[in-house]
Amino acid sequence: MARHPRGTSVRDHHGLPSLKGVQFAEQLQVNGVELSTKDKKTCTCFTPAEATAEKENCCSSDAHTVAEVQALYQLPEGNWWVEYLPFFSARQIQNALAEYKSASLLPSGTDYQQELFRGVLRGHVEAGSVQGTKTVRKSKVTGPMKKNRAGYVWRHSFDERSCQVVTDRPVTDFLEKE
Protein backbone atom coordinates (compact mmCIF):
# COMPACT_ATOMS: atom_id res chain seq x y z
CA MET A 1 0.00 0.00 0.00
CA ALA A 2 1.31 3.41 -0.91
CA ARG A 3 2.55 5.80 1.74
CA HIS A 4 0.02 8.51 2.57
CA PRO A 5 1.25 12.06 1.79
CA ARG A 6 2.14 13.87 5.00
CA GLY A 7 -0.37 16.50 5.97
CA THR A 8 -3.22 15.46 3.65
CA SER A 9 -5.47 14.11 6.38
CA VAL A 10 -4.25 16.81 8.81
CA ARG A 11 -5.56 19.50 6.47
CA ASP A 12 -8.80 17.59 5.84
CA HIS A 13 -9.43 16.72 9.49
CA HIS A 14 -8.96 20.25 10.80
CA GLY A 15 -10.55 21.98 7.79
CA LEU A 16 -7.41 23.97 7.01
CA PRO A 17 -7.08 25.66 3.61
CA SER A 18 -3.32 24.98 3.67
CA LEU A 19 -0.62 23.65 5.98
CA LYS A 20 0.84 27.12 6.50
CA GLY A 21 1.64 27.51 10.18
CA VAL A 22 1.42 23.76 10.90
CA GLN A 23 4.67 22.35 12.28
CA PHE A 24 5.56 18.66 12.02
CA ALA A 25 7.92 16.78 14.33
CA GLU A 26 9.52 13.33 14.30
CA GLN A 27 9.56 13.01 18.11
CA LEU A 28 7.51 14.48 20.94
CA GLN A 29 7.56 13.98 24.71
CA VAL A 30 4.01 13.93 26.15
CA ASN A 31 3.00 12.99 29.71
CA GLY A 32 6.34 11.25 30.19
CA VAL A 33 5.83 9.20 26.99
CA GLU A 34 8.24 9.49 24.06
CA LEU A 35 6.33 9.48 20.76
CA SER A 36 8.15 8.94 17.48
CA THR A 37 7.12 8.66 13.85
CA LYS A 38 10.25 6.58 13.15
CA ASP A 39 9.84 3.92 15.87
CA LYS A 40 7.20 1.63 14.36
CA LYS A 41 7.50 -0.95 17.19
CA THR A 42 6.37 1.41 19.95
CA CYS A 43 2.71 2.32 19.61
CA THR A 44 0.71 4.83 21.61
CA CYS A 45 -2.30 4.15 23.86
CA PHE A 46 -5.20 6.52 24.51
CA THR A 47 -8.91 6.33 25.30
CA PRO A 48 -11.10 6.09 22.19
CA ALA A 49 -13.53 8.80 23.35
CA GLU A 50 -10.70 11.29 22.91
CA ALA A 51 -9.85 10.07 19.42
CA THR A 52 -11.57 11.14 16.24
CA ALA A 53 -11.60 8.74 13.31
CA GLU A 54 -11.29 10.17 9.82
CA LYS A 55 -14.29 8.19 8.56
CA GLU A 56 -16.94 5.88 10.00
CA ASN A 57 -15.60 2.41 10.67
CA CYS A 58 -17.15 -0.91 11.54
CA CYS A 59 -15.04 -1.77 14.60
CA SER A 60 -16.05 -0.88 18.10
CA SER A 61 -13.28 0.15 20.46
CA ASP A 62 -11.97 -1.43 23.62
CA ALA A 63 -11.20 0.56 26.77
CA HIS A 64 -8.00 1.85 25.14
CA THR A 65 -6.94 2.31 21.56
CA VAL A 66 -3.48 1.13 20.54
CA ALA A 67 -2.25 2.99 17.48
CA GLU A 68 0.82 3.45 15.29
CA VAL A 69 1.97 7.07 15.18
CA GLN A 70 2.01 8.42 11.61
CA ALA A 71 2.57 12.14 12.19
CA LEU A 72 3.10 14.55 15.08
CA TYR A 73 2.01 18.09 14.36
CA GLN A 74 1.34 21.42 16.02
CA LEU A 75 -1.52 23.58 14.80
CA PRO A 76 -1.06 27.35 14.48
CA GLU A 77 -3.00 27.76 17.76
CA GLY A 78 -0.19 25.89 19.52
CA ASN A 79 -1.75 22.54 20.49
CA TRP A 80 -0.02 19.29 19.47
CA TRP A 81 -1.88 16.44 17.74
CA VAL A 82 -1.09 12.83 16.78
CA GLU A 83 -2.14 11.34 13.45
CA TYR A 84 -2.41 7.56 13.85
CA LEU A 85 -3.45 4.23 12.39
CA PRO A 86 -5.42 2.19 14.94
CA PHE A 87 -4.87 -1.47 15.77
CA PHE A 88 -7.76 -3.89 16.20
CA SER A 89 -7.77 -7.23 17.99
CA ALA A 90 -8.77 -10.40 16.17
CA ARG A 91 -11.93 -10.53 18.32
CA GLN A 92 -12.90 -6.99 17.27
CA ILE A 93 -12.42 -7.93 13.61
CA GLN A 94 -14.38 -11.15 14.04
CA ASN A 95 -17.26 -9.28 15.74
CA ALA A 96 -17.28 -6.62 13.00
CA LEU A 97 -17.35 -9.27 10.27
CA ALA A 98 -20.25 -11.06 11.99
CA GLU A 99 -22.17 -7.82 12.57
CA TYR A 100 -21.85 -6.78 8.94
CA LYS A 101 -22.49 -10.36 7.77
CA SER A 102 -19.31 -10.24 5.74
CA ALA A 103 -18.16 -13.41 4.01
CA SER A 104 -14.55 -12.49 4.82
CA LEU A 105 -12.64 -14.68 7.21
CA LEU A 106 -9.61 -14.01 9.34
CA PRO A 107 -6.40 -15.37 7.82
CA SER A 108 -5.57 -18.95 8.80
CA GLY A 109 -3.22 -19.21 11.75
CA THR A 110 -4.47 -16.00 13.40
CA ASP A 111 -3.27 -15.84 17.01
CA TYR A 112 -6.19 -14.37 18.99
CA GLN A 113 -3.97 -13.58 21.98
CA GLN A 114 -1.14 -11.62 20.39
CA GLU A 115 -2.05 -10.72 16.81
CA LEU A 116 -3.44 -7.30 15.96
CA PHE A 117 -4.69 -5.90 12.65
CA ARG A 118 -3.69 -2.39 11.65
CA GLY A 119 -6.49 -0.15 10.40
CA VAL A 120 -6.12 1.78 7.16
CA LEU A 121 -8.15 4.87 8.11
CA ARG A 122 -6.16 7.60 9.83
CA GLY A 123 -7.41 9.17 13.01
CA HIS A 124 -6.36 12.22 15.00
CA VAL A 125 -6.09 12.74 18.73
CA GLU A 126 -4.74 15.58 20.86
CA ALA A 127 -1.27 14.66 22.08
CA GLY A 128 -2.21 15.40 25.71
CA SER A 129 -4.57 12.41 25.80
CA VAL A 130 -1.75 9.89 25.24
CA GLN A 131 -1.56 7.57 28.25
CA GLY A 132 1.27 5.14 27.47
CA THR A 133 2.83 2.81 24.95
CA LYS A 134 2.74 -0.84 23.88
CA THR A 135 5.12 -2.86 21.75
CA VAL A 136 3.68 -4.05 18.44
CA ARG A 137 6.07 -5.62 15.95
CA LYS A 138 5.38 -6.33 12.28
CA SER A 139 5.72 -9.98 11.27
CA LYS A 140 6.23 -11.48 7.83
CA VAL A 141 5.33 -15.01 8.95
CA THR A 142 2.65 -16.78 6.90
CA GLY A 143 0.44 -19.47 8.42
CA PRO A 144 0.33 -20.24 12.15
CA MET A 145 2.42 -17.95 14.34
CA LYS A 146 4.85 -19.02 17.02
CA LYS A 147 4.17 -17.62 20.47
CA ASN A 148 5.78 -14.25 20.93
CA ARG A 149 7.75 -13.54 24.10
CA ALA A 150 6.34 -10.10 24.79
CA GLY A 151 4.05 -7.59 23.19
CA TYR A 152 1.89 -7.92 20.12
CA VAL A 153 2.51 -8.55 16.43
CA TRP A 154 0.71 -7.50 13.25
CA ARG A 155 0.99 -8.80 9.71
CA HIS A 156 -2.30 -7.78 8.09
CA SER A 157 -4.26 -4.58 7.82
CA PHE A 158 -8.01 -4.13 8.13
CA ASP A 159 -10.05 -1.78 5.97
CA GLU A 160 -12.70 -0.37 8.30
CA ARG A 161 -14.85 0.92 5.41
CA SER A 162 -15.20 -2.38 3.57
CA CYS A 163 -14.68 -4.69 6.58
CA GLN A 164 -11.99 -6.59 4.66
CA VAL A 165 -8.64 -7.93 5.83
CA VAL A 166 -5.99 -6.57 3.44
CA THR A 167 -2.25 -6.88 3.07
CA ASP A 168 0.58 -5.06 1.32
CA ARG A 169 2.63 -8.23 0.92
CA PRO A 170 3.33 -9.69 -2.55
CA VAL A 171 1.14 -12.53 -3.77
CA THR A 172 4.19 -14.83 -3.87
CA ASP A 173 4.13 -14.90 -0.05
CA PHE A 174 0.87 -16.82 -0.22
CA LEU A 175 1.74 -19.37 -2.87
CA GLU A 176 2.71 -22.85 -1.77
CA LYS A 177 6.30 -23.75 -2.50
CA GLU A 178 6.84 -27.04 -4.27
PDB file of C-alpha atoms in Angstrom:
ATOM      1  CA  MET A   1       0.000   0.000   0.000  1.00  0.00           C
ATOM      2  CA  ALA A   2       1.306   3.408  -0.908  1.00  0.00           C
ATOM      3  CA  ARG A   3       2.550   5.797   1.745  1.00  0.00           C
ATOM      4  CA  HIS A   4       0.022   8.507   2.575  1.00  0.00           C
ATOM      5  CA  PRO A   5       1.252  12.058   1.792  1.00  0.00           C
ATOM      6  CA  ARG A   6       2.138  13.875   4.998  1.00  0.00           C
ATOM      7  CA  GLY A   7      -0.374  16.502   5.965  1.00  0.00           C
ATOM      8  CA  THR A   8      -3.221  15.459   3.645  1.00  0.00           C
ATOM      9  CA  SER A   9      -5.469  14.109   6.376  1.00  0.00           C
ATOM     10  CA  VAL A  10      -4.252  16.810   8.806  1.00  0.00           C
ATOM     11  CA  ARG A  11      -5.557  19.499   6.468  1.00  0.00           C
ATOM     12  CA  ASP A  12      -8.800  17.591   5.838  1.00  0.00           C
ATOM     13  CA  HIS A  13      -9.430  16.725   9.495  1.00  0.00           C
ATOM     14  CA  HIS A  14      -8.959  20.252  10.798  1.00  0.00           C
ATOM     15  CA  GLY A  15     -10.549  21.982   7.792  1.00  0.00           C
ATOM     16  CA  LEU A  16      -7.410  23.968   7.012  1.00  0.00           C
ATOM     17  CA  PRO A  17      -7.077  25.657   3.605  1.00  0.00           C
ATOM     18  CA  SER A  18      -3.323  24.979   3.670  1.00  0.00           C
ATOM     19  CA  LEU A  19      -0.619  23.655   5.982  1.00  0.00           C
ATOM     20  CA  LYS A  20       0.840  27.117   6.495  1.00  0.00           C
ATOM     21  CA  GLY A  21       1.644  27.512  10.182  1.00  0.00           C
ATOM     22  CA  VAL A  22       1.418  23.761  10.899  1.00  0.00           C
ATOM     23  CA  GLN A  23       4.671  22.351  12.283  1.00  0.00           C
ATOM     24  CA  PHE A  24       5.564  18.660  12.017  1.00  0.00           C
ATOM     25  CA  ALA A  25       7.922  16.776  14.329  1.00  0.00           C
ATOM     26  CA  GLU A  26       9.524  13.329  14.299  1.00  0.00           C
ATOM     27  CA  GLN A  27       9.564  13.011  18.110  1.00  0.00           C
ATOM     28  CA  LEU A  28       7.512  14.476  20.937  1.00  0.00           C
ATOM     29  CA  GLN A  29       7.562  13.976  24.715  1.00  0.00           C
ATOM     30  CA  VAL A  30       4.010  13.927  26.150  1.00  0.00           C
ATOM     31  CA  ASN A  31       2.998  12.994  29.711  1.00  0.00           C
ATOM     32  CA  GLY A  32       6.343  11.250  30.187  1.00  0.00           C
ATOM     33  CA  VAL A  33       5.833   9.204  26.988  1.00  0.00           C
ATOM     34  CA  GLU A  34       8.243   9.493  24.062  1.00  0.00           C
ATOM     35  CA  LEU A  35       6.327   9.478  20.762  1.00  0.00           C
ATOM     36  CA  SER A  36       8.152   8.937  17.482  1.00  0.00           C
ATOM     37  CA  THR A  37       7.117   8.657  13.854  1.00  0.00           C
ATOM     38  CA  LYS A  38      10.253   6.584  13.146  1.00  0.00           C
ATOM     39  CA  ASP A  39       9.835   3.918  15.869  1.00  0.00           C
ATOM     40  CA  LYS A  40       7.202   1.628  14.357  1.00  0.00           C
ATOM     41  CA  LYS A  41       7.498  -0.946  17.190  1.00  0.00           C
ATOM     42  CA  THR A  42       6.373   1.407  19.949  1.00  0.00           C
ATOM     43  CA  CYS A  43       2.712   2.318  19.614  1.00  0.00           C
ATOM     44  CA  THR A  44       0.711   4.831  21.615  1.00  0.00           C
ATOM     45  CA  CYS A  45      -2.298   4.151  23.856  1.00  0.00           C
ATOM     46  CA  PHE A  46      -5.195   6.523  24.512  1.00  0.00           C
ATOM     47  CA  THR A  47      -8.915   6.326  25.297  1.00  0.00           C
ATOM     48  CA  PRO A  48     -11.103   6.092  22.188  1.00  0.00           C
ATOM     49  CA  ALA A  49     -13.533   8.804  23.354  1.00  0.00           C
ATOM     50  CA  GLU A  50     -10.697  11.288  22.907  1.00  0.00           C
ATOM     51  CA  ALA A  51      -9.854  10.066  19.416  1.00  0.00           C
ATOM     52  CA  THR A  52     -11.574  11.136  16.235  1.00  0.00           C
ATOM     53  CA  ALA A  53     -11.602   8.736  13.313  1.00  0.00           C
ATOM     54  CA  GLU A  54     -11.293  10.167   9.825  1.00  0.00           C
ATOM     55  CA  LYS A  55     -14.291   8.186   8.559  1.00  0.00           C
ATOM     56  CA  GLU A  56     -16.939   5.884   9.997  1.00  0.00           C
ATOM     57  CA  ASN A  57     -15.604   2.414  10.671  1.00  0.00           C
ATOM     58  CA  CYS A  58     -17.153  -0.913  11.539  1.00  0.00           C
ATOM     59  CA  CYS A  59     -15.041  -1.771  14.602  1.00  0.00           C
ATOM     60  CA  SER A  60     -16.052  -0.880  18.102  1.00  0.00           C
ATOM     61  CA  SER A  61     -13.276   0.154  20.463  1.00  0.00           C
ATOM     62  CA  ASP A  62     -11.972  -1.426  23.618  1.00  0.00           C
ATOM     63  CA  ALA A  63     -11.196   0.562  26.773  1.00  0.00           C
ATOM     64  CA  HIS A  64      -8.002   1.853  25.142  1.00  0.00           C
ATOM     65  CA  THR A  65      -6.938   2.307  21.557  1.00  0.00           C
ATOM     66  CA  VAL A  66      -3.481   1.125  20.540  1.00  0.00           C
ATOM     67  CA  ALA A  67      -2.249   2.988  17.484  1.00  0.00           C
ATOM     68  CA  GLU A  68       0.815   3.450  15.295  1.00  0.00           C
ATOM     69  CA  VAL A  69       1.972   7.074  15.175  1.00  0.00           C
ATOM     70  CA  GLN A  70       2.014   8.425  11.608  1.00  0.00           C
ATOM     71  CA  ALA A  71       2.570  12.141  12.195  1.00  0.00           C
ATOM     72  CA  LEU A  72       3.101  14.548  15.079  1.00  0.00           C
ATOM     73  CA  TYR A  73       2.011  18.093  14.361  1.00  0.00           C
ATOM     74  CA  GLN A  74       1.339  21.419  16.021  1.00  0.00           C
ATOM     75  CA  LEU A  75      -1.523  23.583  14.797  1.00  0.00           C
ATOM     76  CA  PRO A  76      -1.061  27.348  14.476  1.00  0.00           C
ATOM     77  CA  GLU A  77      -3.004  27.761  17.761  1.00  0.00           C
ATOM     78  CA  GLY A  78      -0.188  25.885  19.523  1.00  0.00           C
ATOM     79  CA  ASN A  79      -1.751  22.543  20.495  1.00  0.00           C
ATOM     80  CA  TRP A  80      -0.019  19.286  19.473  1.00  0.00           C
ATOM     81  CA  TRP A  81      -1.878  16.443  17.740  1.00  0.00           C
ATOM     82  CA  VAL A  82      -1.091  12.834  16.781  1.00  0.00           C
ATOM     83  CA  GLU A  83      -2.135  11.341  13.452  1.00  0.00           C
ATOM     84  CA  TYR A  84      -2.412   7.560  13.849  1.00  0.00           C
ATOM     85  CA  LEU A  85      -3.451   4.231  12.387  1.00  0.00           C
ATOM     86  CA  PRO A  86      -5.425   2.193  14.943  1.00  0.00           C
ATOM     87  CA  PHE A  87      -4.869  -1.468  15.765  1.00  0.00           C
ATOM     88  CA  PHE A  88      -7.764  -3.895  16.204  1.00  0.00           C
ATOM     89  CA  SER A  89      -7.772  -7.233  17.994  1.00  0.00           C
ATOM     90  CA  ALA A  90      -8.773 -10.404  16.170  1.00  0.00           C
ATOM     91  CA  ARG A  91     -11.934 -10.530  18.317  1.00  0.00           C
ATOM     92  CA  GLN A  92     -12.903  -6.988  17.273  1.00  0.00           C
ATOM     93  CA  ILE A  93     -12.419  -7.933  13.609  1.00  0.00           C
ATOM     94  CA  GLN A  94     -14.381 -11.155  14.044  1.00  0.00           C
ATOM     95  CA  ASN A  95     -17.256  -9.284  15.739  1.00  0.00           C
ATOM     96  CA  ALA A  96     -17.284  -6.620  13.004  1.00  0.00           C
ATOM     97  CA  LEU A  97     -17.349  -9.268  10.273  1.00  0.00           C
ATOM     98  CA  ALA A  98     -20.248 -11.059  11.993  1.00  0.00           C
ATOM     99  CA  GLU A  99     -22.170  -7.816  12.573  1.00  0.00           C
ATOM    100  CA  TYR A 100     -21.849  -6.784   8.936  1.00  0.00           C
ATOM    101  CA  LYS A 101     -22.491 -10.363   7.772  1.00  0.00           C
ATOM    102  CA  SER A 102     -19.308 -10.238   5.743  1.00  0.00           C
ATOM    103  CA  ALA A 103     -18.162 -13.413   4.015  1.00  0.00           C
ATOM    104  CA  SER A 104     -14.549 -12.489   4.823  1.00  0.00           C
ATOM    105  CA  LEU A 105     -12.641 -14.677   7.206  1.00  0.00           C
ATOM    106  CA  LEU A 106      -9.611 -14.007   9.341  1.00  0.00           C
ATOM    107  CA  PRO A 107      -6.400 -15.372   7.824  1.00  0.00           C
ATOM    108  CA  SER A 108      -5.571 -18.952   8.800  1.00  0.00           C
ATOM    109  CA  GLY A 109      -3.220 -19.214  11.753  1.00  0.00           C
ATOM    110  CA  THR A 110      -4.470 -15.998  13.403  1.00  0.00           C
ATOM    111  CA  ASP A 111      -3.274 -15.837  17.015  1.00  0.00           C
ATOM    112  CA  TYR A 112      -6.191 -14.372  18.986  1.00  0.00           C
ATOM    113  CA  GLN A 113      -3.968 -13.575  21.983  1.00  0.00           C
ATOM    114  CA  GLN A 114      -1.135 -11.624  20.391  1.00  0.00           C
ATOM    115  CA  GLU A 115      -2.050 -10.716  16.813  1.00  0.00           C
ATOM    116  CA  LEU A 116      -3.441  -7.296  15.957  1.00  0.00           C
ATOM    117  CA  PHE A 117      -4.692  -5.904  12.651  1.00  0.00           C
ATOM    118  CA  ARG A 118      -3.687  -2.387  11.651  1.00  0.00           C
ATOM    119  CA  GLY A 119      -6.494  -0.153  10.398  1.00  0.00           C
ATOM    120  CA  VAL A 120      -6.121   1.782   7.159  1.00  0.00           C
ATOM    121  CA  LEU A 121      -8.151   4.873   8.107  1.00  0.00           C
ATOM    122  CA  ARG A 122      -6.160   7.597   9.827  1.00  0.00           C
ATOM    123  CA  GLY A 123      -7.408   9.175  13.010  1.00  0.00           C
ATOM    124  CA  HIS A 124      -6.361  12.221  15.002  1.00  0.00           C
ATOM    125  CA  VAL A 125      -6.090  12.745  18.735  1.00  0.00           C
ATOM    126  CA  GLU A 126      -4.744  15.579  20.857  1.00  0.00           C
ATOM    127  CA  ALA A 127      -1.274  14.660  22.084  1.00  0.00           C
ATOM    128  CA  GLY A 128      -2.209  15.402  25.705  1.00  0.00           C
ATOM    129  CA  SER A 129      -4.571  12.406  25.800  1.00  0.00           C
ATOM    130  CA  VAL A 130      -1.748   9.885  25.236  1.00  0.00           C
ATOM    131  CA  GLN A 131      -1.556   7.566  28.248  1.00  0.00           C
ATOM    132  CA  GLY A 132       1.268   5.145  27.471  1.00  0.00           C
ATOM    133  CA  THR A 133       2.826   2.813  24.948  1.00  0.00           C
ATOM    134  CA  LYS A 134       2.735  -0.835  23.875  1.00  0.00           C
ATOM    135  CA  THR A 135       5.125  -2.855  21.750  1.00  0.00           C
ATOM    136  CA  VAL A 136       3.682  -4.053  18.442  1.00  0.00           C
ATOM    137  CA  ARG A 137       6.072  -5.625  15.947  1.00  0.00           C
ATOM    138  CA  LYS A 138       5.383  -6.327  12.275  1.00  0.00           C
ATOM    139  CA  SER A 139       5.721  -9.985  11.275  1.00  0.00           C
ATOM    140  CA  LYS A 140       6.229 -11.484   7.827  1.00  0.00           C
ATOM    141  CA  VAL A 141       5.332 -15.012   8.947  1.00  0.00           C
ATOM    142  CA  THR A 142       2.646 -16.784   6.900  1.00  0.00           C
ATOM    143  CA  GLY A 143       0.443 -19.471   8.425  1.00  0.00           C
ATOM    144  CA  PRO A 144       0.327 -20.237  12.148  1.00  0.00           C
ATOM    145  CA  MET A 145       2.421 -17.950  14.336  1.00  0.00           C
ATOM    146  CA  LYS A 146       4.849 -19.019  17.016  1.00  0.00           C
ATOM    147  CA  LYS A 147       4.168 -17.623  20.466  1.00  0.00           C
ATOM    148  CA  ASN A 148       5.781 -14.245  20.935  1.00  0.00           C
ATOM    149  CA  ARG A 149       7.750 -13.535  24.102  1.00  0.00           C
ATOM    150  CA  ALA A 150       6.339 -10.104  24.793  1.00  0.00           C
ATOM    151  CA  GLY A 151       4.053  -7.588  23.191  1.00  0.00           C
ATOM    152  CA  TYR A 152       1.893  -7.919  20.124  1.00  0.00           C
ATOM    153  CA  VAL A 153       2.505  -8.547  16.433  1.00  0.00           C
ATOM    154  CA  TRP A 154       0.712  -7.496  13.250  1.00  0.00           C
ATOM    155  CA  ARG A 155       0.988  -8.801   9.708  1.00  0.00           C
ATOM    156  CA  HIS A 156      -2.298  -7.782   8.090  1.00  0.00           C
ATOM    157  CA  SER A 157      -4.262  -4.580   7.816  1.00  0.00           C
ATOM    158  CA  PHE A 158      -8.012  -4.135   8.125  1.00  0.00           C
ATOM    159  CA  ASP A 159     -10.054  -1.777   5.966  1.00  0.00           C
ATOM    160  CA  GLU A 160     -12.696  -0.369   8.302  1.00  0.00           C
ATOM    161  CA  ARG A 161     -14.847   0.917   5.414  1.00  0.00           C
ATOM    162  CA  SER A 162     -15.203  -2.381   3.568  1.00  0.00           C
ATOM    163  CA  CYS A 163     -14.678  -4.686   6.579  1.00  0.00           C
ATOM    164  CA  GLN A 164     -11.991  -6.590   4.661  1.00  0.00           C
ATOM    165  CA  VAL A 165      -8.636  -7.925   5.825  1.00  0.00           C
ATOM    166  CA  VAL A 166      -5.995  -6.567   3.436  1.00  0.00           C
ATOM    167  CA  THR A 167      -2.251  -6.878   3.066  1.00  0.00           C
ATOM    168  CA  ASP A 168       0.577  -5.062   1.319  1.00  0.00           C
ATOM    169  CA  ARG A 169       2.634  -8.233   0.917  1.00  0.00           C
ATOM    170  CA  PRO A 170       3.328  -9.690  -2.553  1.00  0.00           C
ATOM    171  CA  VAL A 171       1.139 -12.528  -3.766  1.00  0.00           C
ATOM    172  CA  THR A 172       4.188 -14.830  -3.869  1.00  0.00           C
ATOM    173  CA  ASP A 173       4.135 -14.896  -0.049  1.00  0.00           C
ATOM    174  CA  PHE A 174       0.868 -16.817  -0.218  1.00  0.00           C
ATOM    175  CA  LEU A 175       1.738 -19.369  -2.872  1.00  0.00           C
ATOM    176  CA  GLU A 176       2.714 -22.853  -1.767  1.00  0.00           C
ATOM    177  CA  LYS A 177       6.300 -23.746  -2.497  1.00  0.00           C
ATOM    178  CA  GLU A 178       6.836 -27.043  -4.274  1.00  0.00           C
TER     179      GLU A 178
END
